[in-house]
Tab-separated table of C-alpha atoms in Angstrom:
chain	number	residue	atom	x	y	z
Y	277	MET	CA	0.028	0.004	-0.015
Y	278	LYS	CA	1.476	3.340	-1.093
Y	279	PHE	CA	0.345	6.615	0.489
Y	280	ALA	CA	0.159	10.122	-0.953
Y	281	SER	CA	-0.403	13.457	0.810
Y	282	VAL	CA	-1.470	16.659	-0.933
Y	283	SER	CA	-2.261	20.009	0.669
Y	284	CYS	CA	-3.450	23.420	-0.432
Y	285	ALA	CA	-4.266	26.734	1.310
Y	286	TRP	CA	-6.313	29.672	0.026
Y	287	ARG	CA	-7.569	33.007	1.149
Y	288	ALA	CA	-11.239	33.735	0.798
Y	289	LYS	CA	-12.258	37.355	1.069
Y	290	ALA	CA	-15.221	38.117	3.499
Y	291	SER	CA	-18.388	37.395	1.550
Y	292	GLY	CA	-21.058	36.351	3.974
Y	293	ILE	CA	-20.183	32.658	3.408
Y	294	LYS	CA	-19.505	30.942	6.791
Y	295	PRO	CA	-16.210	28.992	7.282
Y	296	ALA	CA	-18.168	25.870	7.929
Y	297	GLU	CA	-19.995	26.166	4.598
Y	298	TRP	CA	-16.766	26.730	2.818
Y	299	LEU	CA	-15.210	23.559	4.275
Y	300	GLN	CA	-18.379	21.414	3.896
Y	301	TRP	CA	-18.654	22.278	0.261
Y	302	LEU	CA	-15.008	21.850	-0.546
Y	303	ILE	CA	-14.659	18.576	1.142
Y	304	GLU	CA	-17.957	17.229	-0.316
Y	305	GLU	CA	-16.723	18.201	-3.771
Y	306	ILE	CA	-13.237	16.656	-3.158
Y	307	THR	CA	-14.672	13.366	-1.866
Y	308	GLY	CA	-17.080	13.242	-4.732
Y	309	GLU	CA	-14.149	13.316	-7.277
Y	310	LEU	CA	-12.370	10.358	-5.634
Y	311	PRO	CA	-13.058	6.659	-6.231
Y	312	ALA	CA	-16.025	5.373	-4.065
Y	313	ASP	CA	-13.744	2.893	-2.267
Y	314	ALA	CA	-10.769	5.248	-1.727
Y	315	LEU	CA	-9.068	4.723	1.641
Y	316	GLY	CA	-7.910	7.862	3.358
Y	317	HIS	CA	-9.200	11.109	4.640
Y	318	VAL	CA	-9.591	14.744	3.803
Y	319	LYS	CA	-9.079	17.340	6.558
Y	320	GLY	CA	-9.852	21.055	6.409
Y	321	LEU	CA	-9.254	24.079	8.527
Y	322	ALA	CA	-10.702	27.515	8.137
Y	323	SER	CA	-9.061	30.166	10.258
Y	324	PHE	CA	-10.372	33.599	11.006
Y	325	GLU	CA	-9.986	36.397	13.484
Y	326	GLU	CA	-12.339	35.099	16.101
Y	327	GLY	CA	-11.533	31.329	15.830
Y	328	GLU	CA	-11.242	28.224	13.642
Y	329	VAL	CA	-13.473	25.610	12.085
Y	330	PHE	CA	-12.144	22.063	11.587
Y	331	ALA	CA	-13.641	19.562	9.115
Y	332	SER	CA	-12.836	15.970	8.210
Y	333	ALA	CA	-14.183	13.227	5.983
Y	334	THR	CA	-13.510	9.731	4.842
Y	335	ILE	CA	-15.173	8.389	1.653
Y	336	ILE	CA	-16.947	5.692	3.613
Y	337	PRO	CA	-19.049	6.525	5.404
Y	338	LYS	CA	-20.149	9.665	3.591
Y	339	GLY	CA	-20.405	12.869	5.547
Y	340	VAL	CA	-18.308	15.724	6.766
Y	341	THR	CA	-17.651	16.185	10.496
Y	342	ILE	CA	-17.339	19.835	11.584
Y	343	GLN	CA	-15.998	21.249	14.829
Y	344	LYS	CA	-15.988	24.869	15.643
Y	345	LYS	CA	-13.861	27.062	17.942
Y	346	GLY	CA	-15.025	30.587	18.328
Y	347	GLY	CA	-17.652	32.284	16.253
Y	348	TYR	CA	-17.180	33.803	12.818
Y	349	THR	CA	-18.669	37.375	12.271
Y	350	ARG	CA	-16.498	39.015	9.746
Y	351	GLY	CA	-13.231	39.230	7.897
Y	352	ASP	CA	-11.296	37.148	5.386
Y	353	LEU	CA	-10.667	33.440	5.853
Y	354	LYS	CA	-7.648	31.236	5.458
Y	355	ILE	CA	-8.765	27.802	4.166
Y	356	SER	CA	-6.437	24.783	4.113
Y	357	VAL	CA	-7.155	21.210	3.114
Y	358	VAL	CA	-5.050	18.106	3.324
Y	359	LEU	CA	-5.756	14.903	1.503
Y	360	ASN	CA	-3.975	11.697	2.652
Y	361	PHE	CA	-5.024	8.557	0.578
Y	362	ALA	CA	-3.699	5.083	-0.124
Y	363	ASP	CA	-3.073	3.916	-3.625
Y	364	ILE	CA	-4.141	7.156	-5.321
Y	365	ASP	CA	-1.296	9.221	-6.834
Y	366	LYS	CA	-0.673	12.897	-6.061
Y	367	SER	CA	-1.734	14.068	-9.550
Y	368	GLU	CA	-5.227	12.593	-9.035
Y	369	LEU	CA	-5.555	14.127	-5.549
Y	370	ARG	CA	-4.467	17.511	-7.031
Y	371	ARG	CA	-6.944	17.188	-9.821
Y	372	ALA	CA	-9.784	16.410	-7.272
Y	373	ILE	CA	-8.834	19.607	-5.317
Y	374	GLY	CA	-8.726	21.657	-8.470
Y	375	ARG	CA	-12.106	20.483	-9.737
Y	376	ALA	CA	-13.631	20.964	-6.366
Y	377	LYS	CA	-12.271	24.377	-5.942
Y	378	LYS	CA	-13.735	25.516	-9.322
Y	379	ARG	CA	-17.136	24.051	-8.446
Y	380	VAL	CA	-17.369	25.719	-5.081
Y	381	GLU	CA	-16.192	29.062	-6.596
Y	382	SER	CA	-18.895	28.791	-9.179
Y	383	ARG	CA	-21.523	27.879	-6.580
Y	384	THR	CA	-20.519	30.790	-4.245
Y	385	GLY	CA	-19.584	33.390	-6.827
Y	386	SER	CA	-16.418	33.950	-4.687
Y	387	THR	CA	-12.810	33.241	-5.418
Y	388	LEU	CA	-10.312	31.217	-3.425
Y	389	THR	CA	-6.896	32.837	-3.910
Y	390	GLU	CA	-4.105	30.278	-3.648
Y	391	GLU	CA	-1.664	30.987	-0.827
Y	392	ARG	CA	0.260	27.809	-0.781
Y	393	SER	CA	0.085	24.336	-2.315
Y	394	ASP	CA	2.475	21.471	-2.616
Y	395	THR	CA	1.458	20.913	-6.220
T	163	MET	CA	7.402	3.365	36.516
T	164	ASP	CA	9.515	6.463	35.884
T	165	GLY	CA	8.059	9.557	34.148
T	166	PRO	CA	4.778	10.176	32.588
T	167	ARG	CA	2.511	7.410	31.331
T	168	ILE	CA	2.445	7.163	27.561
T	169	VAL	CA	-0.807	6.533	25.776
T	170	ALA	CA	-0.464	5.941	21.979
T	171	VAL	CA	-3.718	6.181	20.014
T	172	TYR	CA	-3.090	4.736	16.589
T	173	GLY	CA	-4.940	3.397	13.650
T	174	PHE	CA	-5.661	4.034	9.881
T	175	LEU	CA	-6.313	7.441	8.354
T	176	GLY	CA	-9.717	8.660	9.300
T	177	SER	CA	-10.353	6.059	11.944
T	178	GLY	CA	-11.121	8.670	14.661
T	179	LYS	CA	-7.824	8.932	16.468
T	180	THR	CA	-7.815	12.729	16.868
T	181	THR	CA	-11.376	12.781	18.151
T	182	ILE	CA	-10.540	10.235	20.756
T	183	MET	CA	-7.263	12.050	21.707
T	184	MET	CA	-9.305	15.166	22.415
T	185	GLN	CA	-11.597	13.303	24.713
T	186	LEU	CA	-8.564	11.773	26.537
T	187	ALA	CA	-7.086	15.282	26.826
T	188	ARG	CA	-10.366	16.556	28.284
T	189	SER	CA	-10.542	13.754	30.836
T	190	ILE	CA	-6.987	14.341	31.933
T	191	VAL	CA	-7.771	18.124	32.454
T	192	ALA	CA	-10.982	17.334	34.242
T	193	ALA	CA	-9.099	15.079	36.772
T	194	GLY	CA	-6.671	17.996	37.475
T	195	ASP	CA	-3.710	16.253	35.743
T	196	ARG	CA	-1.378	17.546	33.062
T	197	ALA	CA	-0.479	15.993	29.645
T	198	ALA	CA	1.441	16.732	26.563
T	199	ILE	CA	0.594	15.611	23.083
T	200	VAL	CA	2.833	14.477	20.281
T	201	VAL	CA	1.202	14.292	16.775
T	202	ASN	CA	2.843	12.907	13.755
T	203	GLU	CA	0.891	14.506	10.987
T	204	ALA	CA	0.951	13.255	7.424
T	205	GLY	CA	1.749	16.278	5.115
T	206	ASP	CA	2.804	19.652	6.462
T	207	THR	CA	-0.415	21.442	7.514
T	208	PRO	CA	-0.988	21.530	11.270
T	209	ILE	CA	-4.669	20.733	11.355
T	210	ASP	CA	-4.689	17.944	13.996
T	211	GLY	CA	-2.301	19.922	16.200
T	212	LYS	CA	-4.522	22.936	16.173
T	213	LEU	CA	-7.621	20.951	16.916
T	214	LEU	CA	-5.871	19.282	19.899
T	215	ASP	CA	-4.739	22.576	21.242
T	216	VAL	CA	-7.348	22.514	23.904
T	217	GLY	CA	-7.007	23.344	27.610
T	218	GLY	CA	-3.467	24.726	27.049
T	219	PHE	CA	-1.801	21.363	26.363
T	220	PRO	CA	1.635	21.614	24.806
T	221	VAL	CA	1.227	20.038	21.386
T	222	THR	CA	4.317	18.943	19.496
T	223	GLU	CA	3.778	18.317	15.869
T	224	ILE	CA	6.081	16.204	13.690
T	225	PHE	CA	5.388	16.752	10.018
T	226	ALA	CA	6.247	15.420	6.626
T	227	GLY	CA	6.441	11.812	6.788
T	228	CYS	CA	5.881	8.929	9.083
T	229	VAL	CA	8.250	9.009	12.143
T	230	CYS	CA	9.086	5.296	11.633
T	231	CYS	CA	10.573	6.173	8.305
T	232	VAL	CA	11.603	9.828	8.191
T	233	ALA	CA	11.435	12.231	11.107
T	234	VAL	CA	12.766	9.729	13.712
T	235	GLY	CA	15.126	12.210	15.371
T	236	ASP	CA	12.422	14.867	15.896
T	237	PHE	CA	10.012	12.392	17.354
T	238	ILE	CA	12.418	10.701	19.734
T	239	GLY	CA	13.821	14.083	20.705
T	240	ALA	CA	10.248	15.407	21.595
T	241	LEU	CA	9.556	12.205	23.635
T	242	LYS	CA	12.655	12.355	25.586
T	243	ALA	CA	12.266	16.011	26.381
T	244	LEU	CA	8.658	15.444	27.536
T	245	ARG	CA	9.560	12.518	29.724
T	246	GLN	CA	11.855	14.818	31.738
T	247	MET	CA	8.920	17.169	32.530
T	248	LYS	CA	7.961	16.106	36.083
T	249	GLU	CA	4.661	17.934	36.084
T	250	LEU	CA	3.228	15.772	33.317
T	251	LYS	CA	1.255	12.685	34.234
T	252	TYR	CA	0.581	11.654	30.586
T	253	ILE	CA	2.109	11.980	27.126
T	254	LEU	CA	-0.502	11.255	24.411
T	255	ILE	CA	1.017	10.125	21.162
T	256	GLU	CA	-0.862	10.109	17.828
T	257	PRO	CA	1.214	8.457	15.049
T	258	SER	CA	0.410	9.075	11.487
T	259	GLY	CA	-2.493	7.039	10.083
T	260	MET	CA	0.082	5.654	7.521
T	261	ALA	CA	2.355	4.205	10.216
T	262	GLU	CA	3.365	0.621	10.340
T	263	ALA	CA	2.559	-0.337	13.971
T	264	PRO	CA	5.405	-2.750	14.671
T	265	SER	CA	8.016	-0.365	13.340
T	266	PHE	CA	6.585	2.582	15.134
T	267	PHE	CA	6.298	0.788	18.535
T	268	ALA	CA	9.689	-0.775	18.151
T	269	LEU	CA	11.037	2.760	17.817
T	270	VAL	CA	9.173	3.950	20.865
T	271	GLU	CA	9.975	0.962	23.021
T	272	ARG	CA	13.661	1.380	22.443
T	273	HIS	CA	13.247	4.528	24.606
T	274	VAL	CA	10.293	3.835	26.733
T	275	THR	CA	10.638	0.664	28.753
T	276	SER	CA	7.502	0.977	30.850
T	277	GLY	CA	4.238	2.894	31.206
T	278	LEU	CA	3.241	2.543	27.536
T	279	ILE	CA	-0.409	1.801	26.546
T	280	LYS	CA	-1.144	1.017	22.894
T	281	ALA	CA	-4.819	1.868	22.049
T	282	LEU	CA	-5.848	0.941	18.474
T	283	VAL	CA	-8.708	2.696	16.797
T	284	LEU	CA	-10.304	0.571	14.128
T	285	ASP	CA	-12.976	1.957	11.819
T	286	ALA	CA	-15.880	-0.447	11.911
T	287	ALA	CA	-17.447	1.122	8.737
T	288	ARG	CA	-14.357	0.512	6.655
T	289	LEU	CA	-12.685	-2.581	8.393
T	290	ALA	CA	-13.783	-5.044	5.707
T	291	LEU	CA	-12.500	-2.887	2.915
T	292	LEU	CA	-9.248	-2.119	4.826
T	293	LEU	CA	-8.654	-5.875	5.418
T	294	LYS	CA	-9.096	-6.453	1.706
T	295	ALA	CA	-6.799	-3.707	0.578
T	296	ALA	CA	-4.204	-3.584	3.448
T	297	LYS	CA	-4.536	-6.883	5.369
T	298	PRO	CA	-0.892	-6.886	6.705
T	299	LEU	CA	-1.060	-3.291	7.923
T	300	ILE	CA	-4.323	-3.917	9.794
T	301	VAL	CA	-3.463	-7.418	11.048
T	302	ASN	CA	-0.214	-5.921	12.481
T	303	GLN	CA	-2.135	-3.127	14.171
T	304	ILE	CA	-4.458	-5.643	15.785
T	305	ALA	CA	-1.528	-7.786	16.981
T	306	THR	CA	0.190	-4.854	18.569
T	307	ALA	CA	-2.734	-3.456	20.514
T	308	ASP	CA	-3.165	-3.445	24.320
T	309	LEU	CA	-6.812	-2.362	23.708
T	310	ILE	CA	-9.003	-1.879	20.693
T	311	LEU	CA	-11.640	0.817	20.139
T	312	LEU	CA	-13.920	-0.320	17.405
T	313	ASN	CA	-15.200	3.078	16.290
T	314	LYS	CA	-18.007	4.530	14.244
T	315	LEU	CA	-20.691	2.467	16.038
T	316	ASP	CA	-23.034	5.208	14.899
T	317	ALA	CA	-22.305	4.500	11.210
T	318	VAL	CA	-22.776	0.713	10.968
T	319	THR	CA	-25.521	-1.786	11.207
T	320	GLY	CA	-25.637	-4.563	13.814
T	321	ASP	CA	-24.570	-7.056	11.096
T	322	GLN	CA	-21.563	-4.989	10.115
T	323	LEU	CA	-20.537	-4.566	13.777
T	324	ALA	CA	-20.778	-8.245	14.316
T	325	GLU	CA	-18.762	-8.915	11.208
T	326	ALA	CA	-16.105	-6.498	12.380
T	327	ARG	CA	-15.837	-8.085	15.816
T	328	GLN	CA	-15.608	-11.487	14.174
T	329	ALA	CA	-12.717	-10.324	11.845
T	330	ILE	CA	-10.843	-8.905	14.833
T	331	SER	CA	-11.292	-12.229	16.704
T	332	ASP	CA	-10.282	-14.191	13.559
T	333	TYR	CA	-6.960	-12.362	13.407
T	334	GLY	CA	-6.161	-13.401	16.925
T	335	ALA	CA	-6.653	-10.218	18.893
T	336	SER	CA	-5.928	-10.786	22.510
T	337	ALA	CA	-6.706	-7.231	23.503
T	338	PRO	CA	-10.014	-6.212	24.887
T	339	VAL	CA	-12.335	-4.665	22.278
T	340	HIS	CA	-14.714	-1.787	23.020
T	341	ASN	CA	-17.397	-0.686	20.591
T	342	VAL	CA	-17.493	3.150	20.576
T	343	SER	CA	-18.751	6.142	18.715
T	344	ALA	CA	-16.076	8.823	19.051
T	345	ILE	CA	-18.300	11.539	17.672
T	346	GLN	CA	-21.022	10.675	20.265
T	347	GLY	CA	-18.484	10.323	23.059
T	348	VAL	CA	-16.276	7.443	24.255
T	349	PRO	CA	-17.718	5.970	27.490
T	350	VAL	CA	-15.909	7.123	30.616
T	351	SER	CA	-15.020	3.537	31.513
T	352	VAL	CA	-13.106	3.106	28.254
T	353	ILE	CA	-11.306	6.433	28.813
T	354	ALA	CA	-10.380	5.108	32.281
T	355	ASP	CA	-8.976	1.938	30.818
T	356	MET	CA	-6.849	3.868	28.331
T	357	LEU	CA	-5.371	5.984	31.189
T	358	ALA	CA	-5.083	3.172	33.726
């Protein structure tokens, strides 16, 4: 079994979209891009002035778990995601992130500006 | 036993280790004791470390590769330093979800000769899939455990749970097995067993 790890970080300008929503939608789209029996997990972190929101998901069972620290009222967000999967190569994981990002941007009408990625 | 007790919470990616670590940490705080946490995160983004940063625990994060292969020096250095801290009652270790249990614990046990509890978190919802795709990894995890938390009770049927328990038994687990749902809360009695 071979593992691959890919991460990405973006800045989202304040737009009325809550941090938990950003993470939920991104992670749902990412997991939707991966094989139905993929073994691994996606973790997400949204940081803002008043706190942080954490999210995680495996492919099985479906669903994104969200935990919140603090309460978001205003300001830009820093959003990070990390994908760790077995037997899926990095290029496929990066493609999943790229497609998910585009879909969420289209859904929200907002832009995620890349701050860092290991792509 | 010299120094803090070490509790290692290990298991595959997404099995629920970090959620259980948080509950362990809260129990320790509630009892008025102190603990430190060492997390070996896959990748270089400190998500688990930030999540575990509860109650003022010192969280040491080791990145970029599994410690049994890559960041050995960092991990052992952190462990040695923490064992010198007299005010600590516990050191909680969360290895990477990609770690090979025998290699990882061989490394730890070279430096820790007593007071180590190995708590395996198994994902009941994916155990059958994991045994199909990564049988040696999972079987080794089961063989290494002092106790087993069969997690995601909330996400499986009675039949799936029974199959998971049978599989654990088939692979010769001698450790006690507890059915838990980490997101709903691990029972106090199980937390007590992990910290005993």
